[in-house]
Amino acid sequence: MTARDTVVVHAARGTVALRLSRRSALLTSALWLAALALAVASLGLGEFDLRLADTLRVLGGGGTLIEYDVVVRDRLPRTVTGLGVGAAFALSGAILQRIAANPLVSPDVIGVNAGASFGALLVMTVVGGAGASLVFGALAGAMLTSAAIVLVALNRGLNGYRLVLVGIGIAAMLSSAISYLLVRAEYHQVLSAASWLTGSLANRGALHVTIIVATLAAAVPVLLVLGRHLRVLELGDDLARTLIGGAHRIRLALIITAVALAAMATAAAGPIGFIALVAPQITRRLLAGRSAALGPAAATGALLVTGADLVARLLFAPTELPVGAVTGVLGAPVLLYLLARANRIGHTG
Amino acid sequence: MNPDTTTTTTSTTPPTSTACPAEQPATTQPATELSAEGLTLGYDAAPVVQDVSVAVPPGRITVIVGANGSGKSTLLRGLARLMTPRRGTVLLDGQDIARLATKTLARRLGLLPQQPLAPDGITVADLVGRGRHPHQRWFRHHTDADDTAITAAMAATGITDLAERPVDELSGGQRQRAWLALALAQDPDVMLLDEPTAHLDLTHQVDLLELLTDLNATLGRTTVLVLHDLNLAGRYAHHLVAVKDGRIAAEGPPADVLQPGTIESVFSLSCAVIDDPLTGTPIVLPRPPSGGRRAG
């Protein structure tokens, strides 16, 4: 029996049989189209306004030197970084939430983003590094934090709730460590660090685009191969181990991928809050009756960050808000809702 | 590569014959043997299961009983390779399961854990379909064999009509049937169930055990379950294993194991055993401390 809206594609005499949910495929395309449309719109909007046709002409290689400078050199890196980090945060959240069978186990809630921030900030203020060295700081910070969370929470197997509680504790410790770094830092460092710590897409350049595009290019193939195991991993440890050969290794590979995605997205745009938490939850509700598949979740994340950045740029123009301030306003109520619900039913399935 | 042909499959009510392929046990291939030899299992210093050797009769229903903390669930987990033995081996058709390829074991051995939790909002059909995971590859998600197995599993458990309902909206009995359908869709040679009747009312407990008995009679699959209720264990087990302090205290046909002396030593319960007037299986009656009537 196949679920109602499923399409099965057979090819190569039955050696290939892919199952696609029509709703999921439609939704993914629609969300990506919406994200791209917003992205193109955002390229034309701002102090230097362009009409849509002009924007497309500039992207196609036409336009004046000034138009090219504004659209391609100034705004395009910001837009591409936004789409990329949105997708990366959402993928990271969807993977971790499903493995832990708990929507609160998101990199932004359990401290993975905070670990990446601390690592990057350490490089920024103490080592005095910038650019590529921030990437290593963020990655090392996120990996060490995740390892610490898992080690502390580990007690005869992983339990979603202990992971959340330990993660929140470690995130709190990291936030005071971050405060300490800020107090010690030079004034000009503090200004840029503060904006970066809220999560900001301002002044993104080729480096940030490279970070996030390379990360996605590395992560997506891994997820194409291993992502299908999530539908069994989310059934709990015992069933996962009886239904998958080598469940432990697959789960570890997926967790490392998820942590790396969150770390690199943080390195590229700062710890933009709530995207990883909210995007999979929105996706799950849009998909009605299914788990948050990775494709639509990534599209939702890209759409959310692009939309939030547009709001951040235009709402109080010419003053610009960091995008993280907008996602915080949108995401915090969702976190409250999930917490309240978890309390009521005793679990956060 | 062929030009891709796109097929849209719509849910149809399966022919009932799929659910019950034969009246007699399917004898196309012999039922799978599962046994443990000198099995010692534990989490910390003290072993929970100690030096247990047990042969599960192939094609029959074996029920493990024992007091809380006696190690009966741990024994089941050891049989499912969810725990690495400290000593001893578990054999599936004579092969050490520790040496079996993990993917092979995933197709041959099915487990229904205690109180599994379904992901939020997923439908029954989606849940049951996940039991096909060990038969699928990343480039081959869905075959006709998958469809047949899922349809048959839902028909056999009587949940075909619930296919598109969210699992969270089902009653306890329906939900347990959905999980059982997942294990059936996996189509394993041996099925292990950890307290499948926990938290069900008596009607649904009997309902589920009747269903397991029917499935066992038609499919002849080796089945092992952990149960708390001695009277239900006595009624539905072909082979009964009583566990005490991590060791096997008694095993055999229910009528042989459920003797007042054995129950007294395994459960520290003074009791009388009578024959069930309906089935002739043993019924355990705990003896009141005073030895007489408590009321009126």
XYZ file of C-alpha atoms in Angstrom:
645
model
C 0.000 0.000 0.000
C 1.384 3.352 -1.000
C 0.497 6.570 0.709
C -2.144 8.497 -1.185
C -0.135 11.126 -2.991
C 2.904 9.014 -3.728
C 4.383 8.692 -7.165
C 6.692 5.777 -7.846
C 9.197 6.247 -10.621
C 10.556 3.045 -12.107
C 13.562 3.002 -14.369
C 16.263 0.673 -15.626
C 14.110 -2.428 -15.497
C 13.250 -2.206 -11.826
C 16.755 -1.713 -10.468
C 15.814 1.874 -9.739
C 12.520 2.621 -8.054
C 12.268 6.014 -6.462
C 9.323 6.997 -4.365
C 8.389 10.629 -4.381
C 5.646 12.325 -2.515
C 3.867 14.575 -4.983
C 2.975 17.020 -2.231
C 6.551 17.134 -1.009
C 7.946 17.686 -4.519
C 5.425 20.431 -5.286
C 6.028 22.078 -1.946
C 9.801 22.008 -2.348
C 9.594 23.584 -5.811
C 7.117 26.215 -4.656
C 9.221 27.161 -1.627
C 12.435 27.382 -3.633
C 10.687 29.492 -6.276
C 9.382 31.803 -3.563
C 12.849 32.044 -1.981
C 14.479 32.807 -5.333
C 11.784 35.361 -6.189
C 12.371 37.127 -2.859
C 16.110 36.942 -3.454
C 15.833 38.575 -6.881
C 13.472 41.199 -5.472
C 15.895 41.949 -2.655
C 18.676 42.518 -5.191
C 16.722 45.466 -6.590
C 15.529 46.937 -3.308
C 17.362 49.356 -1.067
C 18.764 52.853 -1.206
C 19.601 52.328 -4.849
C 16.263 51.079 -6.224
C 16.043 49.060 -9.392
C 13.028 47.749 -11.227
C 12.759 43.985 -11.580
C 13.503 44.089 -15.307
C 16.614 46.163 -14.634
C 17.776 43.759 -11.918
C 17.434 40.814 -14.270
C 19.233 42.750 -16.997
C 22.124 43.471 -14.629
C 22.269 39.835 -13.538
C 22.345 38.868 -17.204
C 25.515 40.943 -17.649
C 23.976 44.209 -18.816
C 23.499 47.507 -17.000
C 25.798 50.345 -16.054
C 28.950 50.017 -14.000
C 27.194 51.465 -10.941
C 24.268 49.076 -11.310
C 26.682 46.166 -11.630
C 28.568 47.312 -8.560
C 25.435 47.600 -6.427
C 23.656 44.452 -7.582
C 26.434 41.953 -8.269
C 29.288 43.075 -6.037
C 27.343 44.491 -3.116
C 23.965 42.773 -2.856
C 24.438 39.398 -4.575
C 26.894 37.946 -2.009
C 24.521 38.962 0.758
C 21.548 37.314 -0.968
C 23.376 34.106 -1.843
C 24.779 33.854 1.689
C 21.238 34.333 3.028
C 19.798 31.545 0.883
C 22.696 29.252 1.766
C 22.754 29.760 5.518
C 18.953 29.475 5.625
C 19.137 26.095 3.926
C 22.090 24.986 6.069
C 20.492 25.929 9.406
C 17.214 24.286 8.393
C 18.936 21.070 7.284
C 20.910 20.961 10.517
C 17.747 21.461 12.562
C 15.728 18.890 10.624
C 18.443 16.231 10.981
C 19.000 16.759 14.728
C 15.295 17.100 15.553
C 14.487 13.871 13.760
C 17.389 11.853 15.165
C 16.492 12.941 18.717
C 12.734 12.692 17.981
C 12.478 16.032 19.745
C 11.882 19.432 18.092
C 13.865 21.198 20.816
C 17.067 19.424 19.818
C 18.040 22.123 17.315
C 21.543 23.554 16.977
C 20.308 26.986 18.079
C 18.586 25.662 21.212
C 21.155 23.136 22.437
C 24.176 25.384 22.060
C 25.840 24.258 18.828
C 25.473 27.767 17.382
C 26.746 29.224 20.655
C 29.787 26.935 20.446
C 30.477 28.064 16.901
C 30.083 31.708 17.977
C 32.456 31.263 20.882
C 35.055 29.609 18.661
C 34.793 32.315 16.016
C 34.826 35.104 18.598
C 37.892 33.621 20.261
C 39.679 33.762 16.915
C 38.327 37.247 16.236
C 39.308 38.871 19.540
C 42.163 36.906 21.085
C 44.002 35.590 18.033
C 43.045 38.658 16.039
C 42.189 36.588 13.001
C 39.550 37.336 10.432
C 38.107 35.728 7.355
C 39.032 32.109 6.792
C 40.436 31.584 10.286
C 36.968 32.359 11.691
C 35.737 29.284 9.842
C 38.119 27.040 11.724
C 37.224 28.722 14.992
C 33.508 28.213 14.376
C 33.906 24.611 13.258
C 36.163 23.680 16.179
C 33.863 25.465 18.632
C 30.750 23.714 17.336
C 32.338 20.261 17.222
C 33.831 20.533 20.719
C 30.549 21.857 22.111
C 28.542 19.053 20.509
C 30.974 16.435 21.771
C 30.748 17.933 25.272
C 26.932 17.976 25.164
C 26.756 14.375 24.017
C 29.322 13.181 26.582
C 27.563 14.885 29.476
C 24.103 13.778 28.318
C 25.192 10.214 27.568
C 23.885 7.798 30.125
C 23.052 4.360 28.813
C 22.026 5.768 25.487
C 20.965 9.192 24.387
C 17.729 10.635 25.604
C 16.241 13.622 23.809
C 15.290 15.481 26.941
C 18.630 15.127 28.684
C 20.248 16.382 25.495
C 18.048 19.502 25.534
C 18.692 20.233 29.213
C 22.451 19.669 29.018
C 22.564 21.687 25.788
C 20.742 24.628 27.364
C 23.161 24.519 30.302
C 26.204 24.478 28.048
C 24.722 27.274 25.907
C 24.372 29.360 29.083
C 28.014 28.734 30.017
C 29.131 29.675 26.521
C 27.101 32.861 26.594
C 28.908 34.023 29.726
C 32.220 33.036 28.128
C 31.234 35.138 25.105
C 30.422 38.076 27.401
C 33.859 37.709 28.969
C 35.521 37.801 25.550
C 33.554 40.931 24.664
C 34.592 42.680 27.880
C 38.235 41.915 27.184
C 38.066 42.920 23.528
C 38.954 46.266 21.923
C 36.119 48.706 21.304
C 36.086 48.382 17.496
C 36.137 44.589 17.805
C 33.145 44.680 20.146
C 31.071 46.689 17.671
C 31.535 44.255 14.803
C 31.297 41.237 17.124
C 27.988 42.411 18.581
C 26.391 42.723 15.168
C 27.868 39.401 14.093
C 26.590 37.692 17.270
C 22.981 38.618 16.501
C 23.385 37.052 13.082
C 23.892 39.485 10.267
C 24.098 39.379 6.509
C 25.516 42.883 6.175
C 28.790 43.250 4.270
C 28.963 39.676 3.053
C 31.540 38.993 0.384
C 33.049 36.258 -1.729
C 34.539 34.587 1.377
C 31.128 34.093 3.008
C 29.586 32.848 -0.207
C 32.436 30.383 -0.621
C 32.087 29.100 2.956
C 28.408 28.347 2.711
C 28.333 27.098 -0.888
C 31.279 24.751 -0.274
C 29.630 23.463 2.910
C 26.365 22.724 1.136
C 28.219 21.145 -1.778
C 29.903 18.773 0.666
C 26.842 18.079 2.817
C 24.165 17.546 0.184
C 25.686 14.363 -1.336
C 26.068 12.886 2.168
C 22.425 13.657 2.892
C 21.252 12.263 -0.448
C 22.791 8.931 0.513
C 22.175 8.836 4.272
C 19.081 11.039 4.630
C 16.656 8.205 3.943
C 17.720 6.507 7.185
C 16.147 9.350 9.187
C 12.703 7.811 8.775
C 13.895 4.849 10.813
C 16.325 6.664 13.122
C 13.442 8.812 14.375
C 11.586 5.674 15.545
C 13.963 5.368 18.487
C 17.230 3.608 19.173
C 15.945 0.020 19.434
C 13.961 0.009 16.206
C 16.689 1.923 14.394
C 19.220 -0.700 15.379
C 17.017 -3.610 14.335
C 15.932 -2.009 11.032
C 19.257 -0.534 9.871
C 22.554 -2.318 9.525
C 25.157 -0.110 11.238
C 22.706 2.390 12.739
C 25.365 3.835 15.084
C 27.748 4.826 12.312
C 25.001 6.270 10.132
C 23.647 8.295 13.019
C 27.102 9.612 13.906
C 27.749 10.625 10.282
C 24.430 12.468 10.168
C 25.059 14.247 13.484
C 28.516 15.376 12.355
C 27.028 16.643 9.080
C 24.307 18.528 10.968
C 26.782 20.113 13.395
C 29.117 21.090 10.536
C 26.221 22.686 8.638
C 25.245 24.780 11.667
C 28.884 25.675 12.381
C 29.639 26.816 8.848
C 26.379 28.730 8.556
C 27.337 30.473 11.811
C 30.806 31.187 10.441
C 29.257 32.745 7.346
C 26.479 34.830 8.912
C 26.655 34.575 12.699
C 24.289 32.521 14.833
C 20.996 33.528 13.177
C 18.538 32.263 15.738
C 15.475 30.051 15.431
C 15.780 29.126 11.738
C 17.000 25.625 12.591
C 14.246 25.269 15.176
C 11.364 26.695 13.195
C 11.968 25.674 9.567
C 11.540 21.898 10.122
C 8.446 22.523 12.248
C 6.842 24.637 9.523
C 7.793 22.030 6.935
C 6.279 19.212 8.952
C 2.982 21.034 9.199
C 2.969 21.921 5.509
C 3.617 18.281 4.620
C 0.720 17.064 6.799
C 1.134 13.454 7.810
C 4.831 13.126 7.095
C 8.126 13.851 8.774
C 10.022 17.012 7.891
C 11.796 15.897 4.727
C 15.164 17.537 4.144
C 14.434 19.059 0.720
C 11.405 21.124 1.738
C 13.037 21.997 5.085
C 16.057 23.494 3.314
C 13.763 25.482 1.023
C 11.780 26.761 4.021
C 14.985 27.865 5.753
C 16.223 29.703 2.663
C 12.865 31.434 2.290
C 12.740 32.420 5.976
C 16.230 33.941 6.056
C 15.787 35.769 2.744
C 12.417 37.107 3.854
C 13.677 38.087 7.304
C 16.676 39.866 5.812
C 14.428 41.820 3.467
C 12.303 42.891 6.445
C 15.446 43.757 8.433
C 16.715 45.960 5.629
C 13.492 47.737 4.715
C 11.481 48.073 7.923
C 13.554 50.825 9.540
C 15.382 51.989 6.403
C 17.830 53.618 6.133
C 18.815 52.014 9.452
C 19.406 48.309 9.011
C 18.576 45.652 11.599
C 20.666 42.474 11.828
C 18.649 39.618 10.324
C 18.926 37.674 13.606
C 16.843 40.335 15.349
C 13.967 39.661 12.942
C 14.222 35.845 13.110
C 14.284 36.159 16.909
C 11.016 38.078 16.931
C 9.433 35.520 14.617
C 10.979 32.417 16.164
C 10.688 33.013 19.904
C 6.899 32.496 19.982
C 7.368 29.163 18.202
C 9.898 28.088 20.835
C 7.452 29.090 23.579
C 4.679 27.149 21.881
C 6.842 24.024 21.627
C 7.926 24.310 25.259
C 4.349 24.761 26.465
C 3.214 21.827 24.380
C 6.082 19.643 25.625
C 5.051 20.397 29.169
C 1.444 19.448 28.526
C 1.906 16.114 26.806
C 5.049 15.091 28.663
C 7.149 14.658 25.565
C 7.988 16.707 22.548
C 7.399 14.207 19.810
C 18.180 3.186 -19.367
C 14.539 2.777 -20.261
C 12.391 5.810 -20.721
C 11.050 6.374 -17.257
C 7.558 5.185 -16.732
C 5.654 6.976 -14.067
C 3.093 4.994 -12.226
C 0.653 6.493 -9.834
C -0.379 4.036 -7.225
C -3.609 4.621 -5.444
C -4.602 2.832 -2.290
C -6.927 -0.054 -2.933
C -8.495 -2.493 -0.581
C -6.410 -5.637 -0.773
C -7.929 -9.010 -1.501
C -8.415 -10.779 1.798
C -6.477 -13.771 0.526
C -3.256 -11.749 0.893
C -3.778 -11.596 4.609
C -4.265 -15.308 5.113
C -2.294 -17.081 2.424
C -2.897 -20.519 3.836
C -4.801 -22.324 6.526
C -1.815 -24.471 7.348
C 1.550 -23.144 8.482
C 3.557 -22.090 5.462
C 5.884 -25.013 5.010
C 7.791 -23.730 2.010
C 10.814 -23.226 4.231
C 11.417 -24.453 7.740
C 10.855 -21.999 10.575
C 13.907 -20.261 11.931
C 15.678 -21.513 15.025
C 16.802 -19.028 17.634
C 18.830 -20.044 20.642
C 21.201 -18.698 23.258
C 24.195 -20.539 24.653
C 25.766 -19.534 27.957
C 24.509 -15.978 27.453
C 25.621 -13.387 30.020
C 24.401 -9.805 29.609
C 24.710 -6.704 31.739
C 25.002 -2.921 31.812
C 27.198 -2.346 34.852
C 29.289 -4.569 37.079
C 26.577 -7.068 38.015
C 25.230 -9.108 35.103
C 21.465 -8.919 34.567
C 21.283 -12.156 32.619
C 23.635 -14.890 33.724
C 24.747 -17.938 31.783
C 21.403 -18.491 30.060
C 21.030 -21.266 27.520
C 17.663 -21.454 25.860
C 16.361 -22.913 22.623
C 13.302 -21.148 21.221
C 11.083 -23.707 19.466
C 10.997 -22.821 15.762
C 7.670 -21.659 14.375
C 6.005 -21.477 17.783
C 5.134 -18.776 20.299
C 7.523 -18.562 23.226
C 6.595 -16.348 26.155
C 9.143 -15.103 28.684
C 7.749 -14.340 32.151
C 9.394 -13.186 35.335
C 9.178 -10.635 38.123
C 10.078 -6.980 37.563
C 13.847 -6.669 37.203
C 14.314 -10.390 36.673
C 16.117 -9.768 33.380
C 13.404 -10.924 30.991
C 13.469 -7.776 28.830
C 17.265 -7.800 28.918
C 17.227 -11.394 27.676
C 14.962 -10.337 24.799
C 17.302 -7.432 23.985
C 20.225 -9.834 23.969
C 18.390 -12.119 21.540
C 17.813 -9.064 19.304
C 21.532 -8.134 19.411
C 20.684 -4.849 21.091
C 23.226 -5.814 23.755
C 26.650 -7.302 23.222
C 27.035 -10.489 25.243
C 29.698 -10.475 27.937
C 29.913 -14.188 27.428
C 28.068 -16.697 25.305
C 26.393 -16.477 21.932
C 22.994 -16.074 20.319
C 22.467 -18.370 17.353
C 20.083 -17.779 14.455
C 19.756 -21.009 12.474
C 23.044 -22.097 14.012
C 24.940 -18.907 13.084
C 26.326 -16.525 15.689
C 24.309 -13.306 15.276
C 27.332 -11.264 16.382
C 29.026 -12.372 13.169
C 26.027 -11.956 10.867
C 26.170 -8.943 8.556
C 24.122 -6.187 10.174
C 22.022 -5.789 7.014
C 21.234 -9.493 6.936
C 20.160 -9.432 10.557
C 17.980 -6.370 9.886
C 15.996 -8.408 7.374
C 15.780 -11.565 9.470
C 15.018 -10.319 12.950
C 12.151 -8.030 13.892
C 11.590 -6.260 17.195
C 8.628 -4.452 18.699
C 10.072 -2.435 21.597
C 8.204 -1.531 24.748
C 6.182 1.662 24.260
C 7.614 2.863 20.963
C 6.933 6.494 20.089
C 5.808 7.460 16.581
C 7.071 10.709 15.071
C 4.557 13.498 15.502
C 1.735 13.553 12.977
C 2.777 10.731 10.627
C 0.114 8.511 9.094
C -0.379 4.805 9.737
C 0.630 3.902 6.163
C 3.827 5.927 6.524
C 4.686 4.207 9.821
C 4.025 0.701 8.506
C 6.040 1.437 5.351
C 9.105 2.160 7.467
C 9.242 -1.536 8.342
C 10.395 -2.118 4.749
C 13.574 -0.154 5.361
C 15.978 -3.133 5.484
C 14.697 -4.282 2.076
C 15.304 -0.929 0.392
C 18.395 0.703 -1.073
C 18.998 4.375 -1.663
C 18.263 4.034 -5.368
C 15.447 1.540 -4.846
C 12.923 2.826 -2.336
C 9.891 1.085 -3.454
C 9.165 -2.150 -5.195
C 6.086 -4.261 -5.759
C 7.318 -6.528 -2.968
C 7.220 -3.520 -0.610
C 3.680 -2.691 -1.667
C 2.524 -6.276 -1.214
C 4.149 -6.579 2.207
C 2.723 -3.286 3.469
C -0.774 -4.057 2.169
C -0.690 -7.549 3.665
C 0.626 -6.293 7.017
C -2.135 -3.704 7.329
C -4.801 -6.206 6.257
C -3.511 -8.848 8.680
C -3.683 -6.404 11.580
C -7.043 -5.009 10.465
C -5.889 -1.425 10.064
C -6.363 -1.006 6.304
C -9.113 1.557 6.892
C -6.859 3.582 9.181
C -4.073 3.937 6.591
C -4.346 7.699 6.161
C -5.052 8.512 9.828
C -2.339 10.099 11.964
C -0.867 7.596 14.416
C -1.309 10.029 17.366
C -5.077 9.970 16.863
C -5.431 6.187 17.218
C -6.617 4.412 20.347
C -4.056 2.400 22.308
C -5.159 -0.878 20.754
C -5.144 0.481 17.213
C -1.737 2.049 17.739
C -0.240 -1.224 18.939
C -1.680 -2.922 15.830
C 0.002 -0.293 13.668
C 3.361 -1.013 15.317
C 2.775 -4.726 14.898
C 2.026 -4.075 11.209
C 5.402 -2.309 10.938
C 7.112 -5.422 12.293
C 5.062 -7.647 9.930
C 5.919 -5.474 6.922
C 9.578 -6.024 7.741
C 8.795 -9.717 7.135
C 11.447 -11.070 9.503
C 12.078 -14.751 10.198
C 11.928 -14.201 13.939
C 9.768 -11.650 15.713
C 10.565 -10.414 19.229
C 7.973 -8.414 21.153
C 8.703 -6.676 24.442
C 5.513 -6.488 26.504
C 3.245 -5.798 23.528
C 0.173 -5.747 25.768
C 1.467 -3.176 28.270
C -0.995 -0.338 28.905
C -3.800 -2.016 26.963
C -7.119 -2.894 28.576
C -8.022 -6.587 28.897
C -10.124 -6.630 25.712
C -7.276 -5.238 23.646
C -4.711 -7.484 25.341
C -6.717 -10.565 24.361
C -7.359 -9.059 20.941
C -3.643 -8.562 20.279
C -2.654 -11.999 21.564
C -5.363 -13.670 19.451
C -4.001 -11.772 16.470
C -0.452 -12.962 17.212
C -1.726 -16.536 17.586
C -3.538 -16.351 14.233
C -0.493 -14.899 12.527
C 1.677 -17.592 14.035
C -0.726 -20.287 12.851
C -0.839 -18.971 9.289
C 2.757 -17.868 8.827
C 4.586 -20.226 11.184
C 7.012 -17.502 12.206
C 9.150 -18.009 15.300
C 7.783 -15.555 17.860
C 9.107 -14.565 21.285
C 7.261 -12.211 23.612
C 7.679 -10.897 27.094
C 4.410 -10.822 29.056
C 3.472 -9.854 32.580
C 0.125 -11.596 32.882
C 0.665 -15.256 33.797
C -2.855 -16.305 32.848
C -2.558 -14.805 29.360
C 0.947 -16.267 29.067
C -0.477 -19.664 30.043
C -3.231 -19.373 27.481
C -1.235 -18.166 24.471
C 2.269 -19.613 24.892
C 3.342 -22.819 23.224
C 6.536 -22.659 25.219
C 6.943 -20.785 28.485
C 10.241 -19.545 29.919
C 10.292 -18.344 33.540
C 13.214 -16.079 34.413
C 14.408 -15.410 37.957
C 17.419 -13.264 38.884
C 18.796 -13.445 35.368
C 18.644 -17.210 35.135
C 16.065 -19.563 33.689
C 14.072 -21.037 36.567
C 11.816 -23.232 34.485
C 10.820 -23.769 30.874
C 8.445 -25.995 28.974
C 4.754 -26.193 28.099
C 2.696 -23.732 30.196
C 0.975 -26.516 32.102
C 4.359 -27.816 33.278
C 5.858 -24.440 34.163
C 2.830 -22.888 35.864
C 2.919 -25.095 38.962
C 2.340 -23.600 42.418
C 5.873 -24.512 43.532
C 7.556 -22.920 40.519
C 5.449 -19.756 40.757
C 6.187 -19.502 44.460
C 9.936 -19.624 43.820
C 9.961 -17.371 40.696
C 7.484 -14.716 41.823
C 7.517 -15.238 45.620
C 3.769 -15.666 45.311
C 1.773 -18.226 47.137
C -0.954 -19.437 44.811
C -3.232 -22.157 43.590
C -3.398 -23.230 39.936
C -6.639 -24.394 38.341
C -7.626 -25.304 34.791
C -9.274 -22.599 32.735
C -12.819 -23.918 32.191
C -12.827 -22.334 28.713
C -9.476 -23.433 27.315
C -8.054 -25.948 29.784
C -4.904 -23.836 30.155
C -3.565 -23.098 33.639
C -4.988 -20.198 35.668
C -2.952 -18.809 38.536
C -4.913 -17.713 41.592
C -2.897 -15.744 44.143
C -3.604 -16.978 47.679
C -4.907 -14.295 50.077
C -2.548 -13.910 53.083
C -5.208 -15.117 55.500
C -5.779 -18.162 53.368
C -9.527 -17.630 53.205
C -12.231 -15.369 51.892
C -11.608 -11.677 52.302
C -15.179 -10.427 52.103
C -18.683 -11.450 52.980
